[in-house]
PDB file of C-alpha atoms in Angstrom:
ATOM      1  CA  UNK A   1       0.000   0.000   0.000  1.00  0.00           C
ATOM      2  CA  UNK A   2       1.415   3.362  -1.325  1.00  0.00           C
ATOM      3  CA  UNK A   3       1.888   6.208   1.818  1.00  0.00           C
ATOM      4  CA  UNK A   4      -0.794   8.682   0.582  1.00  0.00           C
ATOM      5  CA  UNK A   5      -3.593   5.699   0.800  1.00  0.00           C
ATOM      6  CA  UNK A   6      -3.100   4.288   4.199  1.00  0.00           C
ATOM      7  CA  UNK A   7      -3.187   7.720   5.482  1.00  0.00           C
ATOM      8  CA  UNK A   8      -6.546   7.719   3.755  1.00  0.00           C
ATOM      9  CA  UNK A   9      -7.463   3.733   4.485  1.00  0.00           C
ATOM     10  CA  UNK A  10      -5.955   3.355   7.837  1.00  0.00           C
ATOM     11  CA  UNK A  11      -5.069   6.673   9.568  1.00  0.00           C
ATOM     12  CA  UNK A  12      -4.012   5.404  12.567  1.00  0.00           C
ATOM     13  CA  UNK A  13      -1.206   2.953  11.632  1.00  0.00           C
ATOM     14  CA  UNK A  14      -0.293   5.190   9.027  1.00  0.00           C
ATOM     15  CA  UNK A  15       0.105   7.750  12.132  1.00  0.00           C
ATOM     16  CA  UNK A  16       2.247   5.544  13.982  1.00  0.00           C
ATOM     17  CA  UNK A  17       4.088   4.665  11.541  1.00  0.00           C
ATOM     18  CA  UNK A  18       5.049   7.992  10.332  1.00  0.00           C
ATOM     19  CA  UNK A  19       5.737   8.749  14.223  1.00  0.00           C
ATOM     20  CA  UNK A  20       8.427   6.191  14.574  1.00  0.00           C
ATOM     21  CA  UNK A  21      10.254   6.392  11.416  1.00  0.00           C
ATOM     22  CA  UNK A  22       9.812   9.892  10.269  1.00  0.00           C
ATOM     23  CA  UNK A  23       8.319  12.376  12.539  1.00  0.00           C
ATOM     24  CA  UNK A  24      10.112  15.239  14.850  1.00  0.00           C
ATOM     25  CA  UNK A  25      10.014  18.743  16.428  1.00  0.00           C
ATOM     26  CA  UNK A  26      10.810  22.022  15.234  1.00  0.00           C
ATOM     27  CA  UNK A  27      14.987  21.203  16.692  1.00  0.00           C
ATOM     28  CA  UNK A  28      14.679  18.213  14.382  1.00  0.00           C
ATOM     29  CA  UNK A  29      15.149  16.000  16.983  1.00  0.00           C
ATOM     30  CA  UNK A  30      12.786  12.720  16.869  1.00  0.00           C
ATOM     31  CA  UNK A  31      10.153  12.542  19.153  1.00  0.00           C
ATOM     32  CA  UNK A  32      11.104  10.031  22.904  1.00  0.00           C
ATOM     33  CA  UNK A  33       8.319   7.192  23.282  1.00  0.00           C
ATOM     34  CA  UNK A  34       6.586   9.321  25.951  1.00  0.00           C
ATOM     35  CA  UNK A  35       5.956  11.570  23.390  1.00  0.00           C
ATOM     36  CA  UNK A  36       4.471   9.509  20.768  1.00  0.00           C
ATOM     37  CA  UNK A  37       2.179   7.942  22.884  1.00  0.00           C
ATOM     38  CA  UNK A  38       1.101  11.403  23.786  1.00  0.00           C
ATOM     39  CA  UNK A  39       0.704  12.592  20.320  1.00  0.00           C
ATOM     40  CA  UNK A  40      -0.944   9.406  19.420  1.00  0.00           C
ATOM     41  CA  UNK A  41      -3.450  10.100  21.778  1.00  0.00           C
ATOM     42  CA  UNK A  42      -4.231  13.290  20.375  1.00  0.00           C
ATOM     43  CA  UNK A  43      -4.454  12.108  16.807  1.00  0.00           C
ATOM     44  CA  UNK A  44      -6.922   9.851  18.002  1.00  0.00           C
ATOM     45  CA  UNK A  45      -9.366  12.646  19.645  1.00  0.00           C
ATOM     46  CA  UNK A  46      -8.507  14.678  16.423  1.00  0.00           C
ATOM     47  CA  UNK A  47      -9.681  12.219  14.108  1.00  0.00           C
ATOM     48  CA  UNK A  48     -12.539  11.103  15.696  1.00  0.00           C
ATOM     49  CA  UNK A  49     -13.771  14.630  15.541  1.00  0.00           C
ATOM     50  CA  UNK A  50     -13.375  15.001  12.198  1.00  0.00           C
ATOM     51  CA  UNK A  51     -15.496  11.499  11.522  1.00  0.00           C
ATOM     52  CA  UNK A  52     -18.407  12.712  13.903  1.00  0.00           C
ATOM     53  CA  UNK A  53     -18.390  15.518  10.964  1.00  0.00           C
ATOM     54  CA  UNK A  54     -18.131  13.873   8.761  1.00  0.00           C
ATOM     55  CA  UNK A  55     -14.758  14.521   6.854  1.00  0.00           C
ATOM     56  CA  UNK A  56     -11.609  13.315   6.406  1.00  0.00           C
ATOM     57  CA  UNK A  57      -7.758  13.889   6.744  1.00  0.00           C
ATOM     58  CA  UNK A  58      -7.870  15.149   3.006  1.00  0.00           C
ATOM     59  CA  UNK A  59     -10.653  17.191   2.579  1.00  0.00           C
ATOM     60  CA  UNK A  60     -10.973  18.851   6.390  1.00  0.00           C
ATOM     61  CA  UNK A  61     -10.784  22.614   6.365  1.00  0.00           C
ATOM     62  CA  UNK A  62     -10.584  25.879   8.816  1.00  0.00           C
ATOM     63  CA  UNK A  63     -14.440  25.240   9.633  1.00  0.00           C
ATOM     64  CA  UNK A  64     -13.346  21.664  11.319  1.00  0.00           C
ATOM     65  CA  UNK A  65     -10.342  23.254  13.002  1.00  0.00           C
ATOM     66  CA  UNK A  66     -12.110  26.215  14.611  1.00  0.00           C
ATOM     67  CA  UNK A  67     -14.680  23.294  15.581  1.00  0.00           C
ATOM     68  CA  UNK A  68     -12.369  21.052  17.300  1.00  0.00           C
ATOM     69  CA  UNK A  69     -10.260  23.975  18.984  1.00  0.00           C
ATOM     70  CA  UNK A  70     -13.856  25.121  20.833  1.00  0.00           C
ATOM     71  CA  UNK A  71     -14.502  21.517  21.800  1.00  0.00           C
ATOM     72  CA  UNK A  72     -10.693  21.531  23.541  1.00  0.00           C
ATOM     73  CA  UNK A  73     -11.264  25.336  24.637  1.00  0.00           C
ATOM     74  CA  UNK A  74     -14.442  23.513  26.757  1.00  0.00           C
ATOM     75  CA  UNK A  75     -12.234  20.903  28.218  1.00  0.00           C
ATOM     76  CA  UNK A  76      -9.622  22.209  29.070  1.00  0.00           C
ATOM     77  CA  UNK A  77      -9.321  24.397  32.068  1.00  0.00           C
ATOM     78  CA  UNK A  78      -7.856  28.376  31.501  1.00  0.00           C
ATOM     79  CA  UNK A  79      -4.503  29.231  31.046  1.00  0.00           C
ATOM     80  CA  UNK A  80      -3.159  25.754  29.798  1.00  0.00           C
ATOM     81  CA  UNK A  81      -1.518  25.058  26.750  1.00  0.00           C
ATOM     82  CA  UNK A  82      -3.498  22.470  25.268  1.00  0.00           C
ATOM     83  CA  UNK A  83      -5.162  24.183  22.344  1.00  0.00           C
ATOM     84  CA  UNK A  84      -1.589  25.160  21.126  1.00  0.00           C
ATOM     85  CA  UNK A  85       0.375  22.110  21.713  1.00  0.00           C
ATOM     86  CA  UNK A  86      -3.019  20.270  19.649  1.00  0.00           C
ATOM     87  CA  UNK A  87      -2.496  23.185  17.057  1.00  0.00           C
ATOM     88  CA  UNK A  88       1.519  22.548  17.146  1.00  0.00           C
ATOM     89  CA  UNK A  89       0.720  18.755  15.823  1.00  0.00           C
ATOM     90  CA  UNK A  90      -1.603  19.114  13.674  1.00  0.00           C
ATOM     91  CA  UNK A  91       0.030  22.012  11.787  1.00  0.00           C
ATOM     92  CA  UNK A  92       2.927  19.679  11.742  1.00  0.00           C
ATOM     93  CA  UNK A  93       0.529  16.889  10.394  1.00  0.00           C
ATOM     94  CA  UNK A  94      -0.754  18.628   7.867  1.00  0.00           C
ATOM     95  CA  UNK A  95       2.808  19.608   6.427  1.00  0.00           C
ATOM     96  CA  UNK A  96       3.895  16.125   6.198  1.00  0.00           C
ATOM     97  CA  UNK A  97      -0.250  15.555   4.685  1.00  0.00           C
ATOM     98  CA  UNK A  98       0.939  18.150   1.472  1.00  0.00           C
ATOM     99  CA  UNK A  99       4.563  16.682   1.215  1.00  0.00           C
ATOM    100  CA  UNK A 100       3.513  12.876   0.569  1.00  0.00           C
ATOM    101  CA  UNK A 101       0.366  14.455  -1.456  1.00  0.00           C
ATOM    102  CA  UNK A 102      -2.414  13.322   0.605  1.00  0.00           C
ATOM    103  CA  UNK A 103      -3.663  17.448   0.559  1.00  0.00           C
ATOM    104  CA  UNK A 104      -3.096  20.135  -1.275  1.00  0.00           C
ATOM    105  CA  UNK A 105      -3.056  22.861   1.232  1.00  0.00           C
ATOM    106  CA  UNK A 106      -2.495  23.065   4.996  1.00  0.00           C
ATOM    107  CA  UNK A 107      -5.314  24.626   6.695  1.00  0.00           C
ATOM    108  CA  UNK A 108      -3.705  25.113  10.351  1.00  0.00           C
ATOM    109  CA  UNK A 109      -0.704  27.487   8.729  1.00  0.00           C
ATOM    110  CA  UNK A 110      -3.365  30.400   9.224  1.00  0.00           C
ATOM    111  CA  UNK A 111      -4.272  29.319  13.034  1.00  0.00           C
ATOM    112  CA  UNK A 112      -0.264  28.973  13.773  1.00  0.00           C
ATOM    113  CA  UNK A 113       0.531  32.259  12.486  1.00  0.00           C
ATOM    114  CA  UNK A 114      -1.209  34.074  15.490  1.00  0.00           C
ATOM    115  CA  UNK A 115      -0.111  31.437  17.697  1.00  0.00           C
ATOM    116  CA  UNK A 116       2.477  31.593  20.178  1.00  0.00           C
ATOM    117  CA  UNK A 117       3.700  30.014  23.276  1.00  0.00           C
ATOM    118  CA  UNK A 118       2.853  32.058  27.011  1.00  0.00           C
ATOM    119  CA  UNK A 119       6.395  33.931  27.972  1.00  0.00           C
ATOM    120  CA  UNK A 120       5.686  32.222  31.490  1.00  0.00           C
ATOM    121  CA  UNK A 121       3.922  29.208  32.862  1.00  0.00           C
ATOM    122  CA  UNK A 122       0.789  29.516  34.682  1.00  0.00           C
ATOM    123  CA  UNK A 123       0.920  29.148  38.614  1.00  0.00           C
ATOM    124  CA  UNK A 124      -0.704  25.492  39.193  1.00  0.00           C
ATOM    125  CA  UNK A 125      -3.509  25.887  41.555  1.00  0.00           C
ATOM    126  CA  UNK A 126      -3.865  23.986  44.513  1.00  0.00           C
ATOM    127  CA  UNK A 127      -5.393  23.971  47.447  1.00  0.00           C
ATOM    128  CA  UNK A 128      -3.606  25.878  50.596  1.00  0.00           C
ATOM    129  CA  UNK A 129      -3.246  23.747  53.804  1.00  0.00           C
ATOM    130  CA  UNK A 130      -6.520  24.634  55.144  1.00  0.00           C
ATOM    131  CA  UNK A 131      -8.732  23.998  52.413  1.00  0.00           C
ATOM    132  CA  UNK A 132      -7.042  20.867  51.738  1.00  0.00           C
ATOM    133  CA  UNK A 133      -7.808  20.454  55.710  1.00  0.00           C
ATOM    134  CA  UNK A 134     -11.690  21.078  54.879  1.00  0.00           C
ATOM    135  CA  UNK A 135     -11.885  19.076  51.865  1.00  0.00           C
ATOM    136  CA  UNK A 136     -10.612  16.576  54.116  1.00  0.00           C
ATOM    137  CA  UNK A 137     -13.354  17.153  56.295  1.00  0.00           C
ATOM    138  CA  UNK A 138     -15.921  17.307  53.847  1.00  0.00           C
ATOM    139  CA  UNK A 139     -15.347  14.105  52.179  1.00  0.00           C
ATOM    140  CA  UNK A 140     -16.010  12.496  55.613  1.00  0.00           C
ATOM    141  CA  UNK A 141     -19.174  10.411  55.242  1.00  0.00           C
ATOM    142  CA  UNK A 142     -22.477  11.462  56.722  1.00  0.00           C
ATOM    143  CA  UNK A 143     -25.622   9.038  58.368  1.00  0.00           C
ATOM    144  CA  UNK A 144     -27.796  10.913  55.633  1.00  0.00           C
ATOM    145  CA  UNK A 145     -25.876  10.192  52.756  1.00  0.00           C
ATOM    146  CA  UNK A 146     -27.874   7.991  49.718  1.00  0.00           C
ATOM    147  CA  UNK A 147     -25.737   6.225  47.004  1.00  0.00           C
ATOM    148  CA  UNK A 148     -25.042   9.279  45.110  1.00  0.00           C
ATOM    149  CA  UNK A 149     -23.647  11.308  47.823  1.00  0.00           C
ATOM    150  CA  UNK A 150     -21.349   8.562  48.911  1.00  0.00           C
ATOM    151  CA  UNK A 151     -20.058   8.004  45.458  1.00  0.00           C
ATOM    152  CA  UNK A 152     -19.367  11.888  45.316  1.00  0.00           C
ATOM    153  CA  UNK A 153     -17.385  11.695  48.724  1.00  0.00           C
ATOM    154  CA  UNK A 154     -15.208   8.500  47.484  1.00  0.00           C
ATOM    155  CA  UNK A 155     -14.140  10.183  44.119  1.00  0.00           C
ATOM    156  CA  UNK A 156     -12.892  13.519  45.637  1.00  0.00           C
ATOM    157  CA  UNK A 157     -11.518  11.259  48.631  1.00  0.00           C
ATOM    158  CA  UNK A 158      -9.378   9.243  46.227  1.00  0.00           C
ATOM    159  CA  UNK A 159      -8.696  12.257  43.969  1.00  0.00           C
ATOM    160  CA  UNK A 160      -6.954  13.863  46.785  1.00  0.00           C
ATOM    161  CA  UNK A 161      -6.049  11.156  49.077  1.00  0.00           C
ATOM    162  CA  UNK A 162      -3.757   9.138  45.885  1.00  0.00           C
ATOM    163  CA  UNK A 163      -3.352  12.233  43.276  1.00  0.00           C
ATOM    164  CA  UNK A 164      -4.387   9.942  40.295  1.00  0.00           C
ATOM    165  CA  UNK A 165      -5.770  11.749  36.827  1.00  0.00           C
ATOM    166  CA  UNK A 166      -9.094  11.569  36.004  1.00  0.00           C
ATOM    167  CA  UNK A 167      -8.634   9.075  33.284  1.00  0.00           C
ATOM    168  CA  UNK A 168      -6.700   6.636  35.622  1.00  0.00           C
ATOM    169  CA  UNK A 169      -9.487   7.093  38.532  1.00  0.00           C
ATOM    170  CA  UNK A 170     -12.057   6.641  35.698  1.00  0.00           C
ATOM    171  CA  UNK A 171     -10.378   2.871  34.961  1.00  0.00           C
ATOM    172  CA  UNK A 172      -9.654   1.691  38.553  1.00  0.00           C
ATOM    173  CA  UNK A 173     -11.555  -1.389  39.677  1.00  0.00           C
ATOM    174  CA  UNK A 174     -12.215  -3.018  42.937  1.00  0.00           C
ATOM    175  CA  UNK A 175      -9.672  -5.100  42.921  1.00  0.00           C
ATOM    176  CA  UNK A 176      -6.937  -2.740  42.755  1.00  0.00           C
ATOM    177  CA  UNK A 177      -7.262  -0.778  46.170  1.00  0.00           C
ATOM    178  CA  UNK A 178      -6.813  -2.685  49.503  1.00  0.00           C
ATOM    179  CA  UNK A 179      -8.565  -1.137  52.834  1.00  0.00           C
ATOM    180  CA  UNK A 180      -8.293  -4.149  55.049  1.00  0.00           C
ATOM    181  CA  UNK A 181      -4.585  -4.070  55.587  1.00  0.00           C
ATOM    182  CA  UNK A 182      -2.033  -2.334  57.496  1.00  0.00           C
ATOM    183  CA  UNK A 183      -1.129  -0.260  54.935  1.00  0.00           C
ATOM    184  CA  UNK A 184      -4.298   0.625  52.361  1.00  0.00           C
ATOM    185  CA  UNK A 185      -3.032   1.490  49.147  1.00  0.00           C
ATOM    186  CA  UNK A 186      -4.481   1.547  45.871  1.00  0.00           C
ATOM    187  CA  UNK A 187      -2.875   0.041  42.783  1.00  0.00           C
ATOM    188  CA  UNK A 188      -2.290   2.345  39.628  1.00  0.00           C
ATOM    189  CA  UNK A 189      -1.843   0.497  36.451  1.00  0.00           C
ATOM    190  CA  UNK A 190       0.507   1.887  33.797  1.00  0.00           C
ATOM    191  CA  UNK A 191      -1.563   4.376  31.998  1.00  0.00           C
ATOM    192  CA  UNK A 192      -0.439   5.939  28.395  1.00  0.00           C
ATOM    193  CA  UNK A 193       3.058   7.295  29.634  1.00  0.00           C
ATOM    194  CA  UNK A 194       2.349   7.007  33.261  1.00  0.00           C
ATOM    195  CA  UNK A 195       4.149   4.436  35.455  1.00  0.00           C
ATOM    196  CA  UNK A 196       2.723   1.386  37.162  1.00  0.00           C
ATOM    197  CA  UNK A 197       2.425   2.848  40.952  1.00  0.00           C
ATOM    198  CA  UNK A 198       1.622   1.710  44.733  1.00  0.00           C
ATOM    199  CA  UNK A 199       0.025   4.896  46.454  1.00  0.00           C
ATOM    200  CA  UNK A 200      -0.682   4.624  50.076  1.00  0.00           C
ATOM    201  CA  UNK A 201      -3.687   5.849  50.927  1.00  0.00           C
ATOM    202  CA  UNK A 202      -4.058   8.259  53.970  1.00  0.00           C
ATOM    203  CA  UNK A 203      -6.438   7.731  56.501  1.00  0.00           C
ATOM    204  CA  UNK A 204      -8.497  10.569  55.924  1.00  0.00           C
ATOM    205  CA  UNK A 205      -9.777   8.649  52.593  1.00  0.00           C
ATOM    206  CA  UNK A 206     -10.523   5.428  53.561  1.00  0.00           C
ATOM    207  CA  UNK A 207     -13.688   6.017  55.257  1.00  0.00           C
ATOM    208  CA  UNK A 208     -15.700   7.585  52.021  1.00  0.00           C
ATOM    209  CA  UNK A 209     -13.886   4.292  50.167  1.00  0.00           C
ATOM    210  CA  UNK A 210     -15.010   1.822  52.689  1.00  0.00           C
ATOM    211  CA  UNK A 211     -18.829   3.812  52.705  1.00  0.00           C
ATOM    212  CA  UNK A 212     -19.050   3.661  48.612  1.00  0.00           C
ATOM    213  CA  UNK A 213     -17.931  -0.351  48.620  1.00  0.00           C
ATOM    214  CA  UNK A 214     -21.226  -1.208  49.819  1.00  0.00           C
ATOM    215  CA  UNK A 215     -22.690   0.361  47.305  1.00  0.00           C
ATOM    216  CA  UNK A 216     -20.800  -1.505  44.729  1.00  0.00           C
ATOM    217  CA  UNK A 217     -20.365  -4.850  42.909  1.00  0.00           C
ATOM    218  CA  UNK A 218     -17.715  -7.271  45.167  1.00  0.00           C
ATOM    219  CA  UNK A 219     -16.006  -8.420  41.948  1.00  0.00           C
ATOM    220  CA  UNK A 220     -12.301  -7.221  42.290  1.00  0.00           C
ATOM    221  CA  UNK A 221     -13.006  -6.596  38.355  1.00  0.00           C
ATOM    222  CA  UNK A 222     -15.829  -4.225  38.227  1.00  0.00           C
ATOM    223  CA  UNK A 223     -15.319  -0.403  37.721  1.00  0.00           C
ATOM    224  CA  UNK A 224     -14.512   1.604  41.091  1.00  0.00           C
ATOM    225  CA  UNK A 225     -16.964   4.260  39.315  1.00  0.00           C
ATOM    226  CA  UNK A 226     -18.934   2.977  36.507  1.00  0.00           C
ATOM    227  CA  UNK A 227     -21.579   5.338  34.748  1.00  0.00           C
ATOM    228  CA  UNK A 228     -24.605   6.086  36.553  1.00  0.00           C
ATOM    229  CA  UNK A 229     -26.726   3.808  34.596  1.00  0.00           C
ATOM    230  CA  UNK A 230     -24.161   1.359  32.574  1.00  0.00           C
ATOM    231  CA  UNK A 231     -22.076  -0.556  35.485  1.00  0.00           C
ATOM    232  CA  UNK A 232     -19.661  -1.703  32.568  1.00  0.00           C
ATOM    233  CA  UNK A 233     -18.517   1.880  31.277  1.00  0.00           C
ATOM    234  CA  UNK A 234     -16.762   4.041  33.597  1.00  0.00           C
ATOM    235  CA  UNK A 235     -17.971   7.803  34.541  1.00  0.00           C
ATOM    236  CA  UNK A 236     -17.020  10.232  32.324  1.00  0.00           C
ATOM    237  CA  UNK A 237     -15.089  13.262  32.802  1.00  0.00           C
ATOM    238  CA  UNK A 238     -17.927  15.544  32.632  1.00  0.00           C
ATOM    239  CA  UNK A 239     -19.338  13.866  35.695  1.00  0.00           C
ATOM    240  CA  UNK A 240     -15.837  13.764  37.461  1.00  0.00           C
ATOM    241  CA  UNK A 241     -15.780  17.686  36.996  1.00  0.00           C
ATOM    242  CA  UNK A 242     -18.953  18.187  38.143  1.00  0.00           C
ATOM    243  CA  UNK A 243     -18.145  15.918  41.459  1.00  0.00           C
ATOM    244  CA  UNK A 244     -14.842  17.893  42.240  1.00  0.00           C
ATOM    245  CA  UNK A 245     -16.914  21.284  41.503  1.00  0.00           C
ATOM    246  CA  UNK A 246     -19.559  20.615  43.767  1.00  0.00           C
ATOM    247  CA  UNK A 247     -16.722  19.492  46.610  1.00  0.00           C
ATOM    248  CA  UNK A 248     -14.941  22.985  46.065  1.00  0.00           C
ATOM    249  CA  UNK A 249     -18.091  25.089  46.242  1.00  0.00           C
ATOM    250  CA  UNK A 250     -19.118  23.060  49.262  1.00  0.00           C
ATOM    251  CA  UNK A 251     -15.789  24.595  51.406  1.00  0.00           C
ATOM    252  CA  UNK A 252     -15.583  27.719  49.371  1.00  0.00           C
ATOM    253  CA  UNK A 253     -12.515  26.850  47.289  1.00  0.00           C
ATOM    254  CA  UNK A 254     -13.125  29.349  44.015  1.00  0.00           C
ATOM    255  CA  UNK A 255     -10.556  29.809  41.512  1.00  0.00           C
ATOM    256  CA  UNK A 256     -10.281  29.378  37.074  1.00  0.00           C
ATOM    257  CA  UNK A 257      -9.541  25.883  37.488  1.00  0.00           C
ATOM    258  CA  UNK A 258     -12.139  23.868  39.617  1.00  0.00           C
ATOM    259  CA  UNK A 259     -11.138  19.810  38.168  1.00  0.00           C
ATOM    260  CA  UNK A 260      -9.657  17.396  39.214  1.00  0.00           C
ATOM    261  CA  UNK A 261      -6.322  18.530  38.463  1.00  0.00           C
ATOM    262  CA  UNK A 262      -6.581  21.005  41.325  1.00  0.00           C
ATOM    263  CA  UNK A 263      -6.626  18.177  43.622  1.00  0.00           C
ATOM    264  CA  UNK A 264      -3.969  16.289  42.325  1.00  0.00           C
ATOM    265  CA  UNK A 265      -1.489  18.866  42.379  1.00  0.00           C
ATOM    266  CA  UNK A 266      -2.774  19.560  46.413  1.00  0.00           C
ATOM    267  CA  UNK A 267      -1.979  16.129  46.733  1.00  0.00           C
ATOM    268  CA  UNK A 268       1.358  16.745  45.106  1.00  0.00           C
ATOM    269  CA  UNK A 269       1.776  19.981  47.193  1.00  0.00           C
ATOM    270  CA  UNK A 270       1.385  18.111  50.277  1.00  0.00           C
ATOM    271  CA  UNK A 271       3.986  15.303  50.124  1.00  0.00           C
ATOM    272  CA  UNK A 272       6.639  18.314  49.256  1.00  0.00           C
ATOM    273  CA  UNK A 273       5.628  19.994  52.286  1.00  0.00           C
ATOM    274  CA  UNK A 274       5.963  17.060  54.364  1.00  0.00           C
ATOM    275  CA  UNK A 275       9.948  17.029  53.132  1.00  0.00           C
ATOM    276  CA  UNK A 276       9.216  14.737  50.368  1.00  0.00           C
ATOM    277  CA  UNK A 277      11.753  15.409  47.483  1.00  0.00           C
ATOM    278  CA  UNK A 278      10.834  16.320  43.819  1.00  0.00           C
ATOM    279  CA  UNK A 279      11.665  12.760  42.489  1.00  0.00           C
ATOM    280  CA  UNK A 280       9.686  11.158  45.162  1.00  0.00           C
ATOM    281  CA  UNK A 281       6.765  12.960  44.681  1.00  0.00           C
ATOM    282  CA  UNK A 282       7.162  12.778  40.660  1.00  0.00           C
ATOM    283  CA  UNK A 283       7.194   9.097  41.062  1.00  0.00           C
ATOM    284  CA  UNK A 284       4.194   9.493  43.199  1.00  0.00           C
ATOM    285  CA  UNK A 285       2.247  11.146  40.768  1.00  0.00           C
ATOM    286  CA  UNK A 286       3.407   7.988  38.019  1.00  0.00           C
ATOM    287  CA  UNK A 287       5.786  11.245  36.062  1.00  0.00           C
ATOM    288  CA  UNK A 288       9.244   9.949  34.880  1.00  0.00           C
ATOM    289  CA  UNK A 289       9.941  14.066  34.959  1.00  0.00           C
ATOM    290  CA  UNK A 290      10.083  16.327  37.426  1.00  0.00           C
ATOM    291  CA  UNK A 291       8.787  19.432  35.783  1.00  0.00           C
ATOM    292  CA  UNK A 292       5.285  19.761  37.803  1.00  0.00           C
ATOM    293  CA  UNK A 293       7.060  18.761  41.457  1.00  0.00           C
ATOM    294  CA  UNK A 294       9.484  21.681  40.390  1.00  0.00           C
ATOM    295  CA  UNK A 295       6.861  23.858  39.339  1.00  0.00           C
ATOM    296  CA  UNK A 296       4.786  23.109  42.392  1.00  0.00           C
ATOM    297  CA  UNK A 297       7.830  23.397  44.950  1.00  0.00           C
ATOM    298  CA  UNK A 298       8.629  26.988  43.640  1.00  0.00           C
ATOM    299  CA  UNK A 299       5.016  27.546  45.194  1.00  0.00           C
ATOM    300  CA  UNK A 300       5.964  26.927  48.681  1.00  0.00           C
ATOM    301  CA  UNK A 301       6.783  29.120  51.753  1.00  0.00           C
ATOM    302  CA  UNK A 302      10.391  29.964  51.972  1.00  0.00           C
ATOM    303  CA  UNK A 303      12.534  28.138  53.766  1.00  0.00           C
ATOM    304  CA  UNK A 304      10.628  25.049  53.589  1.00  0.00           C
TER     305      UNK A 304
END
């Protein structure tokens, strides 16, 4: 099969395969593995956009872009990067889409030319010592809480209590978090380019865990958090938002970014204040770098 027809027939492996042989940044250096899994990733949301359209990598235009870059804009919380690192790649696909001769024109050059990187990196939010200390609180279970409730209570509890993403607490499943031992700790499989982990669990957690388990299925292989209705898909991100939300208004917590990332970098936060160094922590948080525990440790009193 000639290159311009599997990018047309099979996208994806066409994708990969230009990734590993071909592909690199604007230093001409080839992308690390980390990366490509990454950018895969992204091709993958990218494309399935365009198909919901419908259109294709040949024949998608400005309309499609400006499309997708809303859907990201409502995704992704203020001040991050995400729109331009998406705009980076596929401006960069669609150079490589004219050179083999799958299109004839590249219609992210006009979105890149008013693009730029921030001079500066936003300040991660978190939350301070005392609203960490009353999100603690608040996650506590109560004699009046139904199902729902308690569900709510175990997803920020394990947001904050392990610092897992979204999409890793959206795949957990019973099996892989022990409360019954010495030592409860829940059991992170290798997700994307995140390391396999053991993260202890702190006592302040286990309680809204413990609560929500008898509300769910026994098997160790059933979803921690399947959708509402469907026990076999997990919750979506949407929901997961709208749980950690609801958690922040409850204490008063307001600030641009109210997801789940807020929590994870607390959780982050936390082990570096308790003398934790940047490569524990990163390896806590399943990062090979330490760029975030860096970023998050120029956030902290001086002298500690």
């Amino acid at each position: 099969m000639d290159i311009p027809t599997s990018w047309t027939t099979e996208p994806h492996a066409a994708y990969l395969d230009w990734q590993a042989t071909e592909a690199a940044g604007a230093d001409r250096r080839r992308f690390s593995q980390r990366s490509i899994i990454q950018h895969k990733a992204m091709f993958d949301r990218f494309l399935r956009h365009l198909s919901q359209r419908p259109t294709t990598l040949a024949a998608f235009g400005a309309e499609h872009l400006e499309s997708f870059f809303a859907d990201v804009d409502n995704r992704c919380a203020p001040g991050t990067t995400t729109r331009l690192r998406y705009l980076k790649l596929i401006d960069r696909l669609c150079r490589h889409l004219v050179a083999v001769g799958v299109r004839q024109s590249n219609p992210a050059a006009a979105f890149a030319v008013i693009a730029a990187w921030p001079d500066d990196e936003p300040v991660p939010l978190f939350l301070d010592p005392a609203a960490d200390i009353a999100l603690q609180a608040h996650v506590q279970p109560d004699a009046g809480d139904d199902a729902r409730a308690t569900r709510n209570r175990a997803v920020v509890a394990l947001f904050l209590g392990a610092g897992i993403t979204a999409a890793e607490l959206r795949a957990t499943r019973g099996g892989e978090f022990l409360l019954d031992t010495v030592r409860p700790h829940l059991r992170v499989p290798k997700h994307g380019p995140r390391l396999e982990r053991i993260v202890a669990l702190p006592a302040f957690c286990t309680p809204a865990l413990a609560a929500w388990n008898q509300h769910r299925p026994a098997s160790a292989e059933a979803l921690l958090f399947p959708a509402p209705r469907t026990a076999d898909k997990p919750t979506n991100d949407v929901l997961l938002g709208a749980i950690v939300r609801g958690a922040l208004d409850a204490i008063g917590f307001a600030a641009p970014d109210m997801s789940p990332r807020v929590l994870r970098n607390t959780f982050a936060r936390r082990h570096l204040l308790a003398g934790r160094t940047n490569e524990e922590v990163s390896r806590f948080l399943g990062l090979t770098s330490q760029r975030t525990a860096v970023r998050l440790r120029a956030t902290l009193p001086v002298g500690v």
